[in-house]
């Protein structure tokens, strides 16, 4: 029955929940505006080809173990590049580093993948793509260093929303595959991606300027050699070890990193080879995931962001555990099970990632952001890098096993989130993390 009073109540509730995000988007200026507004230029092409990376490799003759090896080798190179990322970002500046290494890390591998014929093409592309560790550091500094700290959760939410919105075009890739088959379609998507990645890098450069801290670090390191700057990492590393909150945050980041490698590389394989989902139907699931996350960001996240992170993070990781249990117990061609798994995973992603991003920003010394981020990245990569090969080996034994490993990781993540939450209530630094 039509109820005008109820309609007005719902309208005011939606307006209140949406106000924060919409107001933040409209008020963005400077570097946050340049980084957030251009994100779809990366998200559109990436979301078109991403669901098909692993099955594209399989179609070109790669084995599960070779796919895992490619991931692990890439992560191995990321160790060195992550260590250098702080030095490069400080010496070249956040803005220039982002321009140069965005093109190297994304445009070049996309071109190589578009013409790939065998394992060696993907290995080379994976190695070059590992350069994204440098641009991730510089782009993160460019995004947050001059941003209003009260807007951090909203800013990161908009980064995710930008990529979620473009996820709605993912079914287009499925339609193209149905019409033209897998390999020609994915090759074309990679060519399109190379063009878009280049445009995104240039437009971001034009819309931003060097950060205040970036100018300071460029001046301080101008006459220092790379080795001299690296030699200073010892003191920065010791400072990190003396900051328990940063260590807990690093542990949570590590959990998300390993699980992302596993899911990104083997979800398409378990869906097509064990659950017997046709490849052209895979695009349905990114669409569902995007819709769920978009709803969460607009109607739930404004309230979650005002809570202390302990409860939503702990619940989020436990939700991840359940989503993986549903995935590995799903019968063949059972779409409701797979939809339920994707639905729950989407809710958890939307709750966990922006809060962890904010934790990273607020638990890092702003004066040493680039170098601390590079140190954390190196540690995470060192531990994560073998898991591509490990997951590939597990997948060859049984397609379910990589996701059993995910379950264990997410359970550990829930424990870390709970412990970090307890610690934050006892330490002064954590006060900034609780709005």
Tab-separated table of C-alpha atoms in Angstrom:
chain	number	residue	atom	x	y	z
A	1	UNK	CA	0.000	0.000	0.000
A	2	UNK	CA	1.174	3.547	-0.748
A	3	UNK	CA	2.261	5.312	2.420
A	4	UNK	CA	3.321	8.982	1.927
A	5	UNK	CA	4.718	9.213	5.461
A	6	UNK	CA	6.878	6.138	4.951
A	7	UNK	CA	8.049	7.489	1.601
A	8	UNK	CA	9.126	10.772	3.220
A	9	UNK	CA	10.935	8.884	5.998
A	10	UNK	CA	12.832	6.734	3.503
A	11	UNK	CA	13.668	9.808	1.419
A	12	UNK	CA	15.146	11.626	4.403
A	13	UNK	CA	17.068	8.508	5.463
A	14	UNK	CA	18.569	8.115	1.991
A	15	UNK	CA	19.406	11.819	1.816
A	16	UNK	CA	21.146	11.666	5.179
A	17	UNK	CA	23.150	8.568	4.282
A	18	UNK	CA	24.121	9.890	0.848
A	19	UNK	CA	24.951	13.401	1.984
A	20	UNK	CA	28.458	12.667	3.232
A	21	UNK	CA	29.665	10.878	0.104
A	22	UNK	CA	28.031	13.251	-2.373
A	23	UNK	CA	29.208	16.312	-0.460
A	24	UNK	CA	32.749	14.961	-0.381
A	25	UNK	CA	32.745	14.292	-4.129
A	26	UNK	CA	31.534	17.803	-4.892
A	27	UNK	CA	34.006	19.419	-2.513
A	28	UNK	CA	37.098	17.592	-3.762
A	29	UNK	CA	39.809	19.913	-5.002
A	30	UNK	CA	43.403	19.605	-6.101
A	31	UNK	CA	45.099	16.220	-6.026
A	32	UNK	CA	42.233	14.192	-4.485
A	33	UNK	CA	39.989	15.507	-7.262
A	34	UNK	CA	42.534	14.620	-9.959
A	35	UNK	CA	43.037	11.109	-8.572
A	36	UNK	CA	39.389	10.276	-7.853
A	37	UNK	CA	37.835	11.748	-11.010
A	38	UNK	CA	40.221	9.921	-13.354
A	39	UNK	CA	39.931	6.510	-11.696
A	40	UNK	CA	37.261	5.193	-14.137
A	41	UNK	CA	39.788	5.594	-16.963
A	42	UNK	CA	41.705	2.767	-15.307
A	43	UNK	CA	38.718	0.873	-13.934
A	44	UNK	CA	36.780	0.531	-17.194
A	45	UNK	CA	39.407	-1.408	-19.175
A	46	UNK	CA	40.653	-3.355	-16.162
A	47	UNK	CA	37.187	-4.609	-15.206
A	48	UNK	CA	36.548	-5.710	-18.771
A	49	UNK	CA	39.488	-8.092	-19.005
A	50	UNK	CA	40.221	-8.970	-15.364
A	51	UNK	CA	37.634	-11.802	-14.976
A	52	UNK	CA	39.179	-13.577	-17.970
A	53	UNK	CA	42.921	-13.332	-17.283
A	54	UNK	CA	43.392	-16.862	-15.936
A	55	UNK	CA	41.139	-18.624	-18.455
A	56	UNK	CA	42.762	-16.598	-21.273
A	57	UNK	CA	46.092	-18.013	-20.103
A	58	UNK	CA	44.629	-21.528	-20.000
A	59	UNK	CA	43.233	-21.104	-23.510
A	60	UNK	CA	46.725	-20.216	-24.765
A	61	UNK	CA	48.145	-23.419	-23.282
A	62	UNK	CA	49.376	-22.429	-19.820
A	63	UNK	CA	48.967	-24.853	-16.920
A	64	UNK	CA	47.702	-23.985	-13.441
A	65	UNK	CA	51.257	-24.267	-12.136
A	66	UNK	CA	52.586	-21.884	-14.833
A	67	UNK	CA	49.902	-19.358	-13.959
A	68	UNK	CA	50.884	-19.573	-10.315
A	69	UNK	CA	54.584	-19.338	-11.225
A	70	UNK	CA	53.934	-16.189	-13.270
A	71	UNK	CA	52.248	-14.599	-10.281
A	72	UNK	CA	55.047	-15.613	-7.917
A	73	UNK	CA	57.829	-14.354	-10.199
A	74	UNK	CA	56.009	-11.056	-10.573
A	75	UNK	CA	55.769	-10.767	-6.808
A	76	UNK	CA	59.472	-11.543	-6.535
A	77	UNK	CA	60.320	-8.561	-8.736
A	78	UNK	CA	57.943	-6.449	-6.715
A	79	UNK	CA	60.198	-6.922	-3.682
A	80	UNK	CA	62.990	-4.871	-5.256
A	81	UNK	CA	60.633	-2.376	-6.849
A	82	UNK	CA	58.677	-1.837	-3.650
A	83	UNK	CA	61.941	-1.164	-1.806
A	84	UNK	CA	62.922	1.378	-4.441
A	85	UNK	CA	59.451	2.918	-4.631
A	86	UNK	CA	60.030	5.238	-1.688
A	87	UNK	CA	63.343	6.475	-3.092
A	88	UNK	CA	61.958	6.992	-6.592
A	89	UNK	CA	58.839	8.730	-5.271
A	90	UNK	CA	60.903	11.071	-3.095
A	91	UNK	CA	63.478	11.910	-5.763
A	92	UNK	CA	61.204	12.298	-8.804
A	93	UNK	CA	58.171	13.583	-6.931
A	94	UNK	CA	54.756	11.996	-6.480
A	95	UNK	CA	53.257	13.479	-9.645
A	96	UNK	CA	56.043	12.711	-12.137
A	97	UNK	CA	56.585	9.208	-10.743
A	98	UNK	CA	52.900	8.417	-11.149
A	99	UNK	CA	52.902	9.525	-14.805
A	100	UNK	CA	56.005	7.592	-15.844
A	101	UNK	CA	55.399	4.358	-13.997
A	102	UNK	CA	51.643	4.185	-14.646
A	103	UNK	CA	52.450	3.893	-18.343
A	104	UNK	CA	55.233	1.356	-17.782
A	105	UNK	CA	53.251	-0.749	-15.293
A	106	UNK	CA	49.912	-0.893	-17.119
A	107	UNK	CA	50.177	0.155	-20.782
A	108	UNK	CA	53.212	-1.953	-21.708
A	109	UNK	CA	52.009	-5.242	-20.099
A	110	UNK	CA	48.588	-4.777	-21.713
A	111	UNK	CA	50.227	-4.578	-25.159
A	112	UNK	CA	52.351	-7.675	-24.455
A	113	UNK	CA	49.310	-9.614	-23.195
A	114	UNK	CA	47.358	-8.610	-26.304
A	115	UNK	CA	49.909	-10.339	-28.561
A	116	UNK	CA	50.786	-13.179	-26.154
A	117	UNK	CA	51.401	-16.633	-27.643
A	118	UNK	CA	52.753	-18.669	-24.737
A	119	UNK	CA	53.964	-18.715	-21.131
A	120	UNK	CA	56.980	-16.453	-21.792
A	121	UNK	CA	54.853	-13.532	-22.958
A	122	UNK	CA	52.847	-13.613	-19.737
A	123	UNK	CA	55.975	-13.977	-17.641
A	124	UNK	CA	57.505	-10.859	-19.232
A	125	UNK	CA	54.220	-8.970	-18.899
A	126	UNK	CA	53.985	-9.985	-15.241
A	127	UNK	CA	57.522	-8.808	-14.547
A	128	UNK	CA	56.898	-5.413	-16.170
A	129	UNK	CA	53.544	-5.073	-14.444
A	130	UNK	CA	55.337	-5.453	-11.107
A	131	UNK	CA	56.450	-1.837	-11.593
A	132	UNK	CA	52.979	-0.907	-10.335
A	133	UNK	CA	54.511	-1.097	-6.852
A	134	UNK	CA	56.302	2.183	-7.570
A	135	UNK	CA	53.294	3.988	-8.970
A	136	UNK	CA	51.058	2.663	-6.192
A	137	UNK	CA	53.308	4.329	-3.630
A	138	UNK	CA	53.523	7.631	-5.514
A	139	UNK	CA	49.793	7.682	-6.375
A	140	UNK	CA	48.826	6.960	-2.757
A	141	UNK	CA	50.964	9.884	-1.584
A	142	UNK	CA	49.513	12.102	-4.321
A	143	UNK	CA	45.986	11.161	-3.240
A	144	UNK	CA	46.207	11.662	0.528
A	145	UNK	CA	49.087	13.933	1.484
A	146	UNK	CA	47.220	17.201	0.914
A	147	UNK	CA	43.764	15.737	1.565
A	148	UNK	CA	41.474	16.589	4.480
A	149	UNK	CA	41.989	13.722	6.949
A	150	UNK	CA	38.291	13.841	7.908
A	151	UNK	CA	37.463	12.927	4.298
A	152	UNK	CA	39.774	9.920	4.029
A	153	UNK	CA	37.126	7.201	4.305
A	154	UNK	CA	34.888	9.026	1.813
A	155	UNK	CA	37.808	9.557	-0.574
A	156	UNK	CA	38.748	5.891	-0.514
A	157	UNK	CA	35.074	4.956	-0.804
A	158	UNK	CA	34.864	7.009	-4.011
A	159	UNK	CA	37.958	5.281	-5.392
A	160	UNK	CA	36.215	1.954	-4.901
A	161	UNK	CA	32.881	3.311	-6.143
A	162	UNK	CA	34.554	4.559	-9.334
A	163	UNK	CA	35.738	1.025	-10.058
A	164	UNK	CA	32.438	-0.487	-8.939
A	165	UNK	CA	30.431	1.659	-11.342
A	166	UNK	CA	32.529	0.611	-14.303
A	167	UNK	CA	32.045	-2.998	-13.194
A	168	UNK	CA	28.533	-2.721	-14.579
A	169	UNK	CA	29.983	-2.836	-18.075
A	170	UNK	CA	31.639	-6.218	-17.384
A	171	UNK	CA	28.732	-8.138	-19.039
A	172	UNK	CA	29.754	-6.436	-22.293
A	173	UNK	CA	32.900	-8.561	-22.288
A	174	UNK	CA	30.792	-11.703	-21.876
A	175	UNK	CA	28.640	-10.691	-24.849
A	176	UNK	CA	31.731	-10.096	-26.965
A	177	UNK	CA	33.177	-13.477	-25.984
A	178	UNK	CA	29.914	-15.183	-26.898
A	179	UNK	CA	30.021	-13.466	-30.302
A	180	UNK	CA	33.728	-13.643	-31.168
A	181	UNK	CA	35.143	-16.349	-28.805
A	182	UNK	CA	37.512	-15.922	-25.870
A	183	UNK	CA	40.987	-15.317	-27.287
A	184	UNK	CA	40.203	-12.666	-29.964
A	185	UNK	CA	37.951	-10.777	-27.546
A	186	UNK	CA	40.479	-10.658	-24.709
A	187	UNK	CA	43.210	-9.563	-27.127
A	188	UNK	CA	41.008	-6.676	-28.212
A	189	UNK	CA	40.219	-5.779	-24.602
A	190	UNK	CA	43.938	-5.593	-23.825
A	191	UNK	CA	44.517	-3.215	-26.755
A	192	UNK	CA	41.649	-1.020	-25.543
A	193	UNK	CA	43.132	-1.128	-22.033
A	194	UNK	CA	46.550	0.014	-23.257
A	195	UNK	CA	45.004	3.128	-24.798
A	196	UNK	CA	42.872	3.923	-21.756
A	197	UNK	CA	45.709	3.398	-19.270
A	198	UNK	CA	47.843	5.875	-21.198
A	199	UNK	CA	45.075	8.476	-21.298
A	200	UNK	CA	44.471	8.045	-17.564
A	201	UNK	CA	48.141	8.617	-16.719
A	202	UNK	CA	48.298	11.815	-18.780
A	203	UNK	CA	44.999	13.262	-17.533
A	204	UNK	CA	45.906	12.573	-13.894
A	205	UNK	CA	49.214	14.372	-14.408
A	206	UNK	CA	47.458	17.393	-15.898
A	207	UNK	CA	44.869	17.594	-13.084
A	208	UNK	CA	47.320	17.359	-10.161
A	209	UNK	CA	50.313	19.177	-8.729
A	210	UNK	CA	53.200	18.086	-6.535
A	211	UNK	CA	52.246	17.684	-2.860
A	212	UNK	CA	53.757	19.872	-0.141
A	213	UNK	CA	55.553	16.890	1.390
A	214	UNK	CA	56.645	15.801	-2.077
A	215	UNK	CA	58.341	19.159	-2.675
A	216	UNK	CA	60.124	18.856	0.679
A	217	UNK	CA	61.355	15.322	-0.029
A	218	UNK	CA	62.489	16.222	-3.561
A	219	UNK	CA	64.565	19.048	-2.070
A	220	UNK	CA	65.981	16.856	0.703
A	221	UNK	CA	66.995	14.005	-1.635
A	222	UNK	CA	68.095	16.082	-4.635
A	223	UNK	CA	71.810	15.725	-3.866
A	224	UNK	CA	71.592	12.275	-2.277
A	225	UNK	CA	72.379	9.100	-4.166
A	226	UNK	CA	69.893	6.264	-4.222
A	227	UNK	CA	72.163	4.221	-1.953
A	228	UNK	CA	72.372	7.029	0.596
A	229	UNK	CA	68.593	7.314	0.721
A	230	UNK	CA	68.292	3.538	1.045
A	231	UNK	CA	70.802	3.523	3.906
A	232	UNK	CA	68.371	5.663	5.911
A	233	UNK	CA	65.753	2.920	5.742
A	234	UNK	CA	67.225	1.220	8.806
A	235	UNK	CA	66.093	3.989	11.139
A	236	UNK	CA	62.673	4.156	9.458
A	237	UNK	CA	62.287	0.378	9.789
A	238	UNK	CA	63.141	0.517	13.492
A	239	UNK	CA	60.482	3.196	13.951
A	240	UNK	CA	57.920	0.918	12.290
A	241	UNK	CA	58.828	-1.936	14.647
A	242	UNK	CA	58.176	0.348	17.609
A	243	UNK	CA	54.637	1.128	16.389
A	244	UNK	CA	52.352	-1.822	17.269
A	245	UNK	CA	49.365	-0.385	15.424
A	246	UNK	CA	51.341	-0.176	12.203
A	247	UNK	CA	52.392	-3.816	12.654
A	248	UNK	CA	48.788	-4.962	13.138
A	249	UNK	CA	47.783	-2.956	10.083
A	250	UNK	CA	50.604	-4.573	8.111
A	251	UNK	CA	49.379	-8.019	9.174
A	252	UNK	CA	45.867	-7.256	7.951
A	253	UNK	CA	47.270	-5.870	4.689
A	254	UNK	CA	49.224	-9.104	4.272
A	255	UNK	CA	46.088	-11.221	4.686
A	256	UNK	CA	44.274	-9.169	2.050
A	257	UNK	CA	47.283	-9.314	-0.274
A	258	UNK	CA	47.620	-13.102	-0.220
A	259	UNK	CA	43.871	-13.703	-0.532
A	260	UNK	CA	43.710	-11.248	-3.431
A	261	UNK	CA	46.416	-13.192	-5.286
A	262	UNK	CA	44.558	-16.451	-4.719
A	263	UNK	CA	41.109	-15.187	-5.669
A	264	UNK	CA	42.319	-13.093	-8.592
A	265	UNK	CA	44.239	-15.981	-10.132
A	266	UNK	CA	42.019	-18.975	-9.374
A	267	UNK	CA	38.410	-17.833	-8.953
A	268	UNK	CA	37.796	-18.028	-12.699
A	269	UNK	CA	39.354	-21.497	-12.760
A	270	UNK	CA	37.213	-22.951	-9.963
A	271	UNK	CA	34.121	-21.347	-11.505
A	272	UNK	CA	34.693	-22.757	-14.994
A	273	UNK	CA	36.450	-26.070	-14.338
A	274	UNK	CA	34.874	-27.278	-11.089
A	275	UNK	CA	31.495	-25.543	-11.040
A	276	UNK	CA	31.162	-25.816	-14.849
A	277	UNK	CA	30.057	-22.209	-15.348
A	278	UNK	CA	30.415	-21.214	-19.039
A	279	UNK	CA	33.127	-18.595	-19.576
A	280	UNK	CA	30.720	-16.129	-21.192
A	281	UNK	CA	28.604	-16.183	-18.010
A	282	UNK	CA	31.438	-15.146	-15.676
A	283	UNK	CA	30.717	-11.471	-16.330
A	284	UNK	CA	27.420	-11.855	-14.449
A	285	UNK	CA	29.240	-12.133	-11.156
A	286	UNK	CA	31.321	-8.918	-11.330
A	287	UNK	CA	28.024	-7.204	-12.208
A	288	UNK	CA	26.353	-8.604	-9.081
A	289	UNK	CA	29.411	-7.779	-6.966
A	290	UNK	CA	29.425	-4.208	-8.253
A	291	UNK	CA	25.724	-3.710	-7.500
A	292	UNK	CA	26.059	-5.024	-3.943
A	293	UNK	CA	29.155	-2.950	-3.160
A	294	UNK	CA	27.589	0.184	-4.620
A	295	UNK	CA	24.546	-0.224	-2.386
A	296	UNK	CA	26.790	-0.797	0.638
A	297	UNK	CA	28.949	2.252	-0.008
A	298	UNK	CA	25.985	4.598	-0.373
A	299	UNK	CA	23.597	3.274	2.250
A	300	UNK	CA	25.687	1.436	4.852
A	301	UNK	CA	29.259	2.780	4.740
A	302	UNK	CA	28.306	6.284	5.968
A	303	UNK	CA	27.296	4.643	9.265
A	304	UNK	CA	30.108	2.089	9.351
A	305	UNK	CA	32.707	4.850	8.859
A	306	UNK	CA	31.529	6.493	12.075
A	307	UNK	CA	32.095	3.305	14.071
A	308	UNK	CA	35.335	2.153	15.621
A	309	UNK	CA	37.004	-0.155	13.103
A	310	UNK	CA	37.184	-3.202	15.421
A	311	UNK	CA	33.634	-4.525	14.971
A	312	UNK	CA	33.139	-3.960	11.202
A	313	UNK	CA	36.607	-5.314	10.363
A	314	UNK	CA	36.185	-8.429	12.507
A	315	UNK	CA	32.711	-9.113	11.113
A	316	UNK	CA	33.993	-8.425	7.598
A	317	UNK	CA	36.716	-11.059	7.846
A	318	UNK	CA	34.313	-13.597	9.330
A	319	UNK	CA	31.956	-12.855	6.433
A	320	UNK	CA	34.809	-13.584	4.041
A	321	UNK	CA	35.222	-17.000	5.707
A	322	UNK	CA	31.557	-17.812	5.122
A	323	UNK	CA	31.704	-16.633	1.490
A	324	UNK	CA	34.604	-19.005	0.779
A	325	UNK	CA	32.827	-21.888	2.505
A	326	UNK	CA	29.812	-21.328	0.262
A	327	UNK	CA	32.095	-21.240	-2.807
A	328	UNK	CA	33.872	-24.534	-2.108
A	329	UNK	CA	30.661	-26.383	-1.208
A	330	UNK	CA	28.695	-25.170	-4.247
A	331	UNK	CA	27.363	-27.963	-6.516
A	332	UNK	CA	28.178	-27.911	-10.233
A	333	UNK	CA	26.347	-25.200	-12.215
A	334	UNK	CA	24.586	-24.039	-9.079
A	335	UNK	CA	24.217	-20.322	-9.723
A	336	UNK	CA	22.406	-19.504	-6.440
A	337	UNK	CA	25.374	-20.790	-4.385
A	338	UNK	CA	27.859	-18.829	-6.459
A	339	UNK	CA	25.707	-15.702	-6.317
A	340	UNK	CA	25.446	-16.039	-2.524
A	341	UNK	CA	29.242	-16.343	-2.254
A	342	UNK	CA	29.833	-13.301	-4.472
A	343	UNK	CA	27.122	-11.313	-2.650
A	344	UNK	CA	28.686	-11.916	0.758
A	345	UNK	CA	32.221	-11.304	-0.522
A	346	UNK	CA	31.089	-7.975	-1.978
A	347	UNK	CA	29.647	-6.854	1.363
A	348	UNK	CA	32.862	-7.781	3.150
A	349	UNK	CA	35.064	-6.064	0.574
A	350	UNK	CA	33.102	-2.824	0.882
A	351	UNK	CA	33.358	-2.912	4.673
A	352	UNK	CA	36.980	-3.976	5.034
A	353	UNK	CA	39.060	-2.227	2.385
A	354	UNK	CA	38.234	1.470	3.016
A	355	UNK	CA	38.744	1.010	6.761
A	356	UNK	CA	42.105	-0.681	6.217
A	357	UNK	CA	43.141	2.091	3.810
A	358	UNK	CA	42.327	4.665	6.470
A	359	UNK	CA	44.294	2.671	9.044
A	360	UNK	CA	47.303	2.738	6.717
A	361	UNK	CA	47.137	6.516	6.283
A	362	UNK	CA	46.623	7.327	9.949
A	363	UNK	CA	49.185	4.926	11.432
A	364	UNK	CA	52.031	6.086	9.176
A	365	UNK	CA	54.268	9.057	9.958
A	366	UNK	CA	53.328	11.595	7.264
A	367	UNK	CA	56.924	12.852	7.039
A	368	UNK	CA	58.151	9.382	6.028
A	369	UNK	CA	55.054	8.142	4.218
A	370	UNK	CA	56.771	7.088	0.986
A	371	UNK	CA	59.557	5.139	2.699
A	372	UNK	CA	57.311	3.503	5.314
A	373	UNK	CA	54.875	2.443	2.593
A	374	UNK	CA	57.769	0.947	0.637
A	375	UNK	CA	59.015	-0.951	3.714
A	376	UNK	CA	55.547	-2.344	4.403
A	377	UNK	CA	55.191	-3.285	0.744
A	378	UNK	CA	58.502	-5.145	0.754
A	379	UNK	CA	57.538	-7.139	3.837
A	380	UNK	CA	54.132	-7.988	2.393
A	381	UNK	CA	55.607	-9.014	-0.950
A	382	UNK	CA	58.273	-11.211	0.649
A	383	UNK	CA	55.594	-13.207	2.413
A	384	UNK	CA	53.025	-13.076	-0.407
A	385	UNK	CA	55.249	-13.945	-3.377
A	386	UNK	CA	55.375	-17.745	-2.834
A	387	UNK	CA	51.601	-17.996	-2.575
A	388	UNK	CA	50.980	-17.722	-6.309
A	389	UNK	CA	53.010	-20.895	-6.822
A	390	UNK	CA	51.593	-22.504	-3.669
A	391	UNK	CA	48.019	-21.805	-4.762
A	392	UNK	CA	48.781	-23.060	-8.279
A	393	UNK	CA	50.141	-26.313	-6.877
A	394	UNK	CA	47.111	-26.674	-4.603
A	395	UNK	CA	44.781	-25.976	-7.537
A	396	UNK	CA	46.329	-28.782	-9.579
A	397	UNK	CA	45.653	-31.168	-6.685
A	398	UNK	CA	42.098	-29.919	-6.141
A	399	UNK	CA	40.470	-26.678	-7.372
A	400	UNK	CA	38.993	-26.203	-3.882
A	401	UNK	CA	42.281	-26.108	-1.965
A	402	UNK	CA	43.352	-22.507	-2.780
A	403	UNK	CA	40.089	-21.305	-1.263
A	404	UNK	CA	40.524	-23.484	1.813
A	405	UNK	CA	43.761	-21.549	2.261
A	406	UNK	CA	41.732	-18.337	1.904
A	407	UNK	CA	39.460	-19.480	4.728
A	408	UNK	CA	42.423	-19.911	7.052
A	409	UNK	CA	43.804	-16.497	6.085
A	410	UNK	CA	40.511	-14.699	6.667
A	411	UNK	CA	40.122	-16.374	10.065
A	412	UNK	CA	43.558	-15.025	11.020
A	413	UNK	CA	42.491	-11.616	9.671
A	414	UNK	CA	39.495	-11.603	12.024
A	415	UNK	CA	41.777	-12.286	14.984
A	416	UNK	CA	44.182	-9.494	13.959
A	417	UNK	CA	41.316	-7.024	13.510
A	418	UNK	CA	40.000	-7.887	16.974
A	419	UNK	CA	43.435	-7.508	18.601
A	420	UNK	CA	44.167	-4.270	16.733
A	421	UNK	CA	40.827	-2.901	17.887
A	422	UNK	CA	41.593	-3.711	21.519
A	423	UNK	CA	45.033	-2.114	21.241
A	424	UNK	CA	43.733	1.055	19.579
A	425	UNK	CA	41.514	1.778	22.580
A	426	UNK	CA	44.588	1.829	24.821
A	427	UNK	CA	46.940	3.883	22.637
A	428	UNK	CA	46.813	7.631	21.917
A	429	UNK	CA	47.673	7.184	18.227
A	430	UNK	CA	44.456	5.290	17.685
A	431	UNK	CA	42.304	8.222	18.679
A	432	UNK	CA	42.714	9.612	15.196
A	433	UNK	CA	41.330	6.376	13.791
A	434	UNK	CA	38.054	6.710	15.631
A	435	UNK	CA	35.928	9.546	14.171
